[in-house]
PDB file of C-alpha atoms in Angstrom:
ATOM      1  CA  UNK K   1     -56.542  16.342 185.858  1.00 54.00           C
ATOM      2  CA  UNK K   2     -55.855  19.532 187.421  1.00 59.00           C
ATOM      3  CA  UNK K   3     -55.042  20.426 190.995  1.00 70.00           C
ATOM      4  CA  UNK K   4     -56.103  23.809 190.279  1.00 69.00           C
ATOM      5  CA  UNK K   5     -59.005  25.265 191.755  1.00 59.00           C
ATOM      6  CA  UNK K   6     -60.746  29.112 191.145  1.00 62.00           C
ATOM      7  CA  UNK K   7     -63.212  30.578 192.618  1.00 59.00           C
ATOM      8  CA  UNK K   8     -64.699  33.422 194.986  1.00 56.00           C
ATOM      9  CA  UNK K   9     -64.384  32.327 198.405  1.00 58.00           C
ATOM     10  CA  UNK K  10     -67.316  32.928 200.470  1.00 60.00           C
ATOM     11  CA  UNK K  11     -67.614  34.575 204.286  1.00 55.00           C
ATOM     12  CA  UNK K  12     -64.819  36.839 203.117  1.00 61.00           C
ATOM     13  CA  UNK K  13     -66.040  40.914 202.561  1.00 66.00           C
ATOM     14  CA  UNK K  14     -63.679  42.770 200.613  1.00 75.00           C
ATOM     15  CA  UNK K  15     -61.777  45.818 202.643  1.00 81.00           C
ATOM     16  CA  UNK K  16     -63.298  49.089 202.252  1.00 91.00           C
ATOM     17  CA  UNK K  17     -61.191  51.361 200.345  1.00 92.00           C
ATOM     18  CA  UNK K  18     -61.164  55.601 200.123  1.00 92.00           C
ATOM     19  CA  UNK K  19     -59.917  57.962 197.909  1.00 92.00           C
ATOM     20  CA  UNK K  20     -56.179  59.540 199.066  1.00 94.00           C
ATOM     21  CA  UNK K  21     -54.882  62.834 197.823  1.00 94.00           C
ATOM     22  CA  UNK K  22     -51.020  63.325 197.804  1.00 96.00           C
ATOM     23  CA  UNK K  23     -50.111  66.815 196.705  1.00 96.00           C
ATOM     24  CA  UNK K  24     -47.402  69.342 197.229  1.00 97.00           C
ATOM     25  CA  UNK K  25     -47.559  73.002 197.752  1.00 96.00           C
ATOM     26  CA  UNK K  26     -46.362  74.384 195.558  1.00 96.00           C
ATOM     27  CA  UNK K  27     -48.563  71.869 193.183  1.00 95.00           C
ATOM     28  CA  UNK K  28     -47.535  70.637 189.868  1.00 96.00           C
ATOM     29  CA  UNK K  29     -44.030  69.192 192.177  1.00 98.00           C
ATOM     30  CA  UNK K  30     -42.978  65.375 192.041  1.00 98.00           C
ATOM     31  CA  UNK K  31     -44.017  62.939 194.377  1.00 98.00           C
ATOM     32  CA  UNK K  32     -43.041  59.040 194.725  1.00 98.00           C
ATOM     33  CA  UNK K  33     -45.694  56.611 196.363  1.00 97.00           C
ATOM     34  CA  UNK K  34     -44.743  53.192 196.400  1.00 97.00           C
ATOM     35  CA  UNK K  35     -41.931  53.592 194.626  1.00 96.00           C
ATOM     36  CA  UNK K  36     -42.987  55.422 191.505  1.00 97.00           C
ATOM     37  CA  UNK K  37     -43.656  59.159 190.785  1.00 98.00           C
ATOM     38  CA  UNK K  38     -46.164  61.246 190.060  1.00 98.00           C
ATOM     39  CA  UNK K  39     -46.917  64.887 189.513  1.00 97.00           C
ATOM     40  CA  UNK K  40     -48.863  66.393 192.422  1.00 96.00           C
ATOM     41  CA  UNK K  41     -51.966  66.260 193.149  1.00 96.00           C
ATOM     42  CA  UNK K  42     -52.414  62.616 192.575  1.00 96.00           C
ATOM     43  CA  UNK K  43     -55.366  60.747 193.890  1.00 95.00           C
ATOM     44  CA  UNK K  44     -55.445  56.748 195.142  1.00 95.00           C
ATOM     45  CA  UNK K  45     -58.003  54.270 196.357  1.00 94.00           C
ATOM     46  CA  UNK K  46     -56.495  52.261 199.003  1.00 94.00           C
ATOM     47  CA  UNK K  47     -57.784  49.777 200.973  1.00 94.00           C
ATOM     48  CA  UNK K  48     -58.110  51.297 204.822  1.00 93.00           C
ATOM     49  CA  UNK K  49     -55.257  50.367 207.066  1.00 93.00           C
ATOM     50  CA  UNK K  50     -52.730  49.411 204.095  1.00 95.00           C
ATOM     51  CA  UNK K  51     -49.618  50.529 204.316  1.00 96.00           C
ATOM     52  CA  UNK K  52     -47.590  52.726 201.580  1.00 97.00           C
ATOM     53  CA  UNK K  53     -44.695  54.641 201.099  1.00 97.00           C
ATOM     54  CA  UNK K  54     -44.383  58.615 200.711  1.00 97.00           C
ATOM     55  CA  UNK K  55     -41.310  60.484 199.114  1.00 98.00           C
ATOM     56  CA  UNK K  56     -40.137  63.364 197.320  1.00 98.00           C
ATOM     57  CA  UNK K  57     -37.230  64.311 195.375  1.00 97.00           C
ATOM     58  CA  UNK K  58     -35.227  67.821 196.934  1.00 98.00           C
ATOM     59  CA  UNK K  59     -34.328  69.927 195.543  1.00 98.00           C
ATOM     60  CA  UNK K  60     -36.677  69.803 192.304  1.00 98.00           C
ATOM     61  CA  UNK K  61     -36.061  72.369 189.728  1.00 97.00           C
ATOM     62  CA  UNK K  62     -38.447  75.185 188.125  1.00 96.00           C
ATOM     63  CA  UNK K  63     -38.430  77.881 185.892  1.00 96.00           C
ATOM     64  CA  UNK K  64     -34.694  79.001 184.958  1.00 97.00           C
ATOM     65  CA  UNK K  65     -33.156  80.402 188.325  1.00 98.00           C
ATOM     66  CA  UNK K  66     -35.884  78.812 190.409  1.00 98.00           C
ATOM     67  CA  UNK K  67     -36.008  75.833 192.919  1.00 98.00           C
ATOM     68  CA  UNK K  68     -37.934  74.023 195.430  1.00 98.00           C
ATOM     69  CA  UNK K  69     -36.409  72.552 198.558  1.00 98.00           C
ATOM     70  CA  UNK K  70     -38.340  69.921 200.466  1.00 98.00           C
ATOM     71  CA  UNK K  71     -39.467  71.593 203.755  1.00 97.00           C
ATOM     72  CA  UNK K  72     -42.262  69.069 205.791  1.00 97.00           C
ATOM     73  CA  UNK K  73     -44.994  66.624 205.407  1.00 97.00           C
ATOM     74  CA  UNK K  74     -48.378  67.817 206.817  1.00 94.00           C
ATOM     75  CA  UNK K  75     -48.041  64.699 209.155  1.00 91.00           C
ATOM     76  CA  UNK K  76     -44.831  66.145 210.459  1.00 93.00           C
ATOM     77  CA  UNK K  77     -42.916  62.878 209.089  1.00 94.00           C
ATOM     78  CA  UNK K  78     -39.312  62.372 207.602  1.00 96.00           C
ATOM     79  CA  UNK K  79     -39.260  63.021 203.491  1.00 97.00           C
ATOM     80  CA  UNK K  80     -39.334  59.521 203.152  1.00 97.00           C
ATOM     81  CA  UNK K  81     -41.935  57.353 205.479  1.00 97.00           C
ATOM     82  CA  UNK K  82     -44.711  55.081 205.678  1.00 96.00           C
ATOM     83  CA  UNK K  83     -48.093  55.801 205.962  1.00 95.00           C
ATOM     84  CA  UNK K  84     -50.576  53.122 207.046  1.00 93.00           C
ATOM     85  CA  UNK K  85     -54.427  54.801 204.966  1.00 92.00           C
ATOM     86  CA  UNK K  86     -56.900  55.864 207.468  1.00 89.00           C
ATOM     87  CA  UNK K  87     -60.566  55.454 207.946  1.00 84.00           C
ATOM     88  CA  UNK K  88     -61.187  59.223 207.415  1.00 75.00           C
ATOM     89  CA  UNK K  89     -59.639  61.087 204.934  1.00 55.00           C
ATOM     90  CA  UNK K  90     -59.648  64.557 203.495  1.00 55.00           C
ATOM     91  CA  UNK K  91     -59.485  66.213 199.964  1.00 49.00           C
ATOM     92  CA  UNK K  92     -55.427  66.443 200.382  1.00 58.00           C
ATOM     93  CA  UNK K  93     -54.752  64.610 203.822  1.00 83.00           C
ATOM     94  CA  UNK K  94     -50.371  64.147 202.695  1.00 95.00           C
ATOM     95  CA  UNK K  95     -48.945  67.419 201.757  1.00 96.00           C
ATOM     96  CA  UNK K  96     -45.492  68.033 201.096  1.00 97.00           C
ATOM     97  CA  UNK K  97     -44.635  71.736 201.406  1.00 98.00           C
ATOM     98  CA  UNK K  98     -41.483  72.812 199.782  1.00 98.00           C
ATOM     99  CA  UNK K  99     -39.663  76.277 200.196  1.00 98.00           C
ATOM    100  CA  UNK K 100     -39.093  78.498 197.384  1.00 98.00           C
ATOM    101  CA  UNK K 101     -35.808  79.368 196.282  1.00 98.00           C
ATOM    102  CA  UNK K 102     -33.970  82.021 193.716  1.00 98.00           C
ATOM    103  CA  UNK K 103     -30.535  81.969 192.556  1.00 98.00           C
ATOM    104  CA  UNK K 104     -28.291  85.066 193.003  1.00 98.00           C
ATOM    105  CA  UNK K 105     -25.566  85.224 190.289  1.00 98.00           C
ATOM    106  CA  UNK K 106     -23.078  87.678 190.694  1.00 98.00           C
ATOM    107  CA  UNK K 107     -19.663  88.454 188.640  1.00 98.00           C
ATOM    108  CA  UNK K 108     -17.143  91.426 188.074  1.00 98.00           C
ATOM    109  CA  UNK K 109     -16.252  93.544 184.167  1.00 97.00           C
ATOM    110  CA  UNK K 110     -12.535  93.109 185.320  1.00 95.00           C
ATOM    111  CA  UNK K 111     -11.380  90.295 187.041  1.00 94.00           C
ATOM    112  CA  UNK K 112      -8.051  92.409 187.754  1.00 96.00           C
ATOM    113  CA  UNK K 113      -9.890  94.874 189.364  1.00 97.00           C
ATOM    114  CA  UNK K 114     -11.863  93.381 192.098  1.00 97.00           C
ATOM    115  CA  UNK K 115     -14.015  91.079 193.771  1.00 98.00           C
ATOM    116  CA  UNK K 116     -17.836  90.882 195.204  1.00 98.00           C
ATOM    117  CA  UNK K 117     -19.406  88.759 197.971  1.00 97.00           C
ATOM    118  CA  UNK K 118     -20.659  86.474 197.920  1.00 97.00           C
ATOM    119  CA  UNK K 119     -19.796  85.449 194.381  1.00 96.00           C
ATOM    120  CA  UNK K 120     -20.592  83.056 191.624  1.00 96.00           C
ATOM    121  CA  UNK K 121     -24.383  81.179 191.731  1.00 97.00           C
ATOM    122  CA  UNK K 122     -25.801  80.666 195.019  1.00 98.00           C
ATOM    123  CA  UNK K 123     -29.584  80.126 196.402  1.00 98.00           C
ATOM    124  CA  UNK K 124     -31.738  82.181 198.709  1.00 98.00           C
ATOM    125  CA  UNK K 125     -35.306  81.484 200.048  1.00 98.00           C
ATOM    126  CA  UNK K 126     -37.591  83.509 198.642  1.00 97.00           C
ATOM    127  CA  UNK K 127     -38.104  87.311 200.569  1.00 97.00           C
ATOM    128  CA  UNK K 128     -34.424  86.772 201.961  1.00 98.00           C
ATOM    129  CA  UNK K 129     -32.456  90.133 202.094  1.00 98.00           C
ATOM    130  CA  UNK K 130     -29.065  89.875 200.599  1.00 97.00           C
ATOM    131  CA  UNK K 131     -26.027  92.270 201.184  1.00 98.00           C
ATOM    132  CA  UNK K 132     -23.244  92.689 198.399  1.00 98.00           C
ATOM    133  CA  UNK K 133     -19.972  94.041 198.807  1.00 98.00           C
ATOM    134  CA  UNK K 134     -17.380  94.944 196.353  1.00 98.00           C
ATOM    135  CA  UNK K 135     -13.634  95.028 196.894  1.00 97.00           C
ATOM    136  CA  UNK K 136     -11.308  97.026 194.487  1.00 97.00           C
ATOM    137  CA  UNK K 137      -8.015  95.589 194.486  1.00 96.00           C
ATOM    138  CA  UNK K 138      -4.909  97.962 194.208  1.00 94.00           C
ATOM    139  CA  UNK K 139      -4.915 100.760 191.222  1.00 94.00           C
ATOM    140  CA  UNK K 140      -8.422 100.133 191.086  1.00 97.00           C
ATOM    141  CA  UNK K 141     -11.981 101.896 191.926  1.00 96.00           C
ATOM    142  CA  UNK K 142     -15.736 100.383 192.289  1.00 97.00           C
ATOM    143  CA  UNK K 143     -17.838 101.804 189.512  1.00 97.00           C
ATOM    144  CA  UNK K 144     -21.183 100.867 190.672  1.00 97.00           C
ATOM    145  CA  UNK K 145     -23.732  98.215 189.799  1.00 98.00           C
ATOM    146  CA  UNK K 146     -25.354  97.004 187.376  1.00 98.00           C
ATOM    147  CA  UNK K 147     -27.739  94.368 186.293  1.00 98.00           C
ATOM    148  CA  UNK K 148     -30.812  93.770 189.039  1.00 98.00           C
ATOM    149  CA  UNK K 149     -28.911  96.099 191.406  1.00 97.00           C
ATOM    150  CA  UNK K 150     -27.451  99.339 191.236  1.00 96.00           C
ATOM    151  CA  UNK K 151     -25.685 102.679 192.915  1.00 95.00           C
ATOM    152  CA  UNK K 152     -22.233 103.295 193.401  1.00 95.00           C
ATOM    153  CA  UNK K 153     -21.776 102.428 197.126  1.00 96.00           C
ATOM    154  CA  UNK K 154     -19.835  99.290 197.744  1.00 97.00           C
ATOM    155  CA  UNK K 155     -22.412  97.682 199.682  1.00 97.00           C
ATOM    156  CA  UNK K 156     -25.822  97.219 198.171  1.00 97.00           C
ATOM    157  CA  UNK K 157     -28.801  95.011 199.603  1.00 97.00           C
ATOM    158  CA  UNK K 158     -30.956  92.953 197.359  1.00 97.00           C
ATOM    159  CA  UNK K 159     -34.616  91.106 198.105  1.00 98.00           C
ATOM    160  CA  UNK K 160     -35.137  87.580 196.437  1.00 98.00           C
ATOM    161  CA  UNK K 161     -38.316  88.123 194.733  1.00 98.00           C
ATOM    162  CA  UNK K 162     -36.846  85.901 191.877  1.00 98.00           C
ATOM    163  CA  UNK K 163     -33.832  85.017 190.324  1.00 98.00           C
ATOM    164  CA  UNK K 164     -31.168  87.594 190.462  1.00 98.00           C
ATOM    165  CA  UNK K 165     -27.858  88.856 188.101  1.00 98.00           C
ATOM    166  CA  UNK K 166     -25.426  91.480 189.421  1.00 98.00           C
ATOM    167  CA  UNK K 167     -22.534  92.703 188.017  1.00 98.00           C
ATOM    168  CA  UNK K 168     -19.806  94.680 190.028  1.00 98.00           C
ATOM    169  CA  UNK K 169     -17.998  96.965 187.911  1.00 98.00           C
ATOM    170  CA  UNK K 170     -14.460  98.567 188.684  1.00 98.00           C
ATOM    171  CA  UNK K 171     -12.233 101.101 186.460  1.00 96.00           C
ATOM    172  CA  UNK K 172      -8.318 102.148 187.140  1.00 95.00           C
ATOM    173  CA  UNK K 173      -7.789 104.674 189.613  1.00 91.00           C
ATOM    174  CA  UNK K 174      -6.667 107.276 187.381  1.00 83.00           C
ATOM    175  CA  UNK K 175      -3.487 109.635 188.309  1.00 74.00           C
ATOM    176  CA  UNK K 176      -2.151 112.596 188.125  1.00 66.00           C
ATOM    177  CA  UNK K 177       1.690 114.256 187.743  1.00 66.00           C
ATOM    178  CA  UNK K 178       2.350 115.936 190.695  1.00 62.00           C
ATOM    179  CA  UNK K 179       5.972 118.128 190.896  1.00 65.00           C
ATOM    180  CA  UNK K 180       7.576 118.443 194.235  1.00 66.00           C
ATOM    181  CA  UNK K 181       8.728 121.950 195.515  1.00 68.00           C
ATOM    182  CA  UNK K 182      12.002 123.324 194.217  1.00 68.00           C
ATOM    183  CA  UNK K 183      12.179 122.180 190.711  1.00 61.00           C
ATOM    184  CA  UNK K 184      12.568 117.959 191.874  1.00 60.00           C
ATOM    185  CA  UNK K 185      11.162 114.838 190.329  1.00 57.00           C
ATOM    186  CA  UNK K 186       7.747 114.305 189.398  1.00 53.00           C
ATOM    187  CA  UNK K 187       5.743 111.465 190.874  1.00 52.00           C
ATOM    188  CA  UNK K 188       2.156 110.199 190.382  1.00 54.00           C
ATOM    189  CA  UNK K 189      -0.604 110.446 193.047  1.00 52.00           C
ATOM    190  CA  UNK K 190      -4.354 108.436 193.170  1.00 55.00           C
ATOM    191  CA  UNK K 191      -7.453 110.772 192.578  1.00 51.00           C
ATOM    192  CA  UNK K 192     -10.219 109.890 194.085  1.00 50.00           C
ATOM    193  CA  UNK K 193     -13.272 109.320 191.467  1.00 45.00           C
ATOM    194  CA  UNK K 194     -16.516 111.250 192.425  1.00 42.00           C
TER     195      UNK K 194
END
C-alpha cells in the first residue's frame, strides 16, 4: 500500500491571474523576467500579488554603429528589481526605456602629420553635437575633412543622427628657397597653404 494520496482539495479558489506586458522602447530589445530572456514585448499571466523579477542587459547592440543604453523603468525602479503583479494592469504596465546611441569613429591619412579629438571609436546619444579638432604636428598642414564631415577649418561640429566616420587629413608644409641680401646662404621658409 501506498501513502500517497491525489486529489483536488476543496474550499480552496484558485488566485486570479492577469495578463502582464513587459516591453522596451525602443521594442524588439532584450528583457530577463525570472531569470530568462525574452525579446520585448512579451506578455505573462501571473497570478495577482506574485512576485517576479525584472532585468535588462545594457548596453545591447543594434545595427552596425548603433547601441542602446538602459535609461529607466516606467516604475522608476533600479535595472534589476522585483515586482510584486497588481490587481490592475495595463497593455504595457513595465517599460524599460533605453537611450539611443551612435558611434563616432575618427582617424588621420598620416599618422606623422597630426592628430584629431577626440579620436578612435567613441559613443554619443543620439542629437548630441560633437566638436572635432585637428592638430598638425611640425612640417605639417590640416587638409580638411573628409568622410561624414568636411571643410578645411580645424574645428568642425558634427550631429549624431547615426553612426559617424571622419577622417582628418594633413599634407607637408611645403617650402620655399629664400636668398638673404648680399649674395649669402640660402635657407628654406614655411608657406602657408590657401
Amino acid at each position: 500500500f501506498s501513502n500517497e494520496v491525489s486529489g483536488v482539495p476543496t474550499g480552496v479558489a484558485p488566485r486570479p491571474t492577469k495578463n502582464y506586458t513587459v516591453t522596451t522602447n525602443p521594442p524588439g530589445l532584450q528583457v530577463a523576467v525570472d531569470g530568462v530572456t525574452y525579446t520585448a514585448p512579451q506578455e505573462f499571466t501571473w497570478e495577482i500579488g506574485s512576485t517576479h523579477s525584472l532585468s535588462v542587459p545594457s548596453p545591447q547592440i543594434g545595427e552596425p554603429g548603433v547601441r542602446y543604453v538602459f535609461g529607466y523603468w516606467n516604475d522608476r525602479r533600479a535595472q534589476s528589481h522585483t515586482i510584486t503583479a497588481p490587481s490592475s494592469s495595463s497593455s504595457s504596465p513595465y517599460t524599460a526605456n533605453f537611450t539611443t546611441q551612435y558611434s563616432l569613429t575618427t582617424s588621420v591619412n598620416l599618422t606623422e602629420g597630426g592628430s584629431v579629438s577626440p579620436s578612435g571609436t567613441l559613443w554619443y546619444k543620439k542629437s548630441q553635437r560633437i566638436a572635432l579638432l585637428a592638430r598638425a604636428k611640425s612640417g605639417y598642414v590640416f587638409n580638411g575633412w573628409s568622410g561624414d564631415a568636411s571643410g578645411l577649418g580645424s574645428r568642425v561640429y558634427l550631429t549624431m543622427d547615426g553612426p559617424k566616420n571622419v577622417m582628418g587629413n594633413f599634407k607637408l608644409k611645403p617650402f620655399i628657397r629664400v636668398n638673404t641680401p648680399n649674395g649669402g646662404e640660402s635657407y628654406l621658409v614655411g608657406v602657408p597653404v590657401t
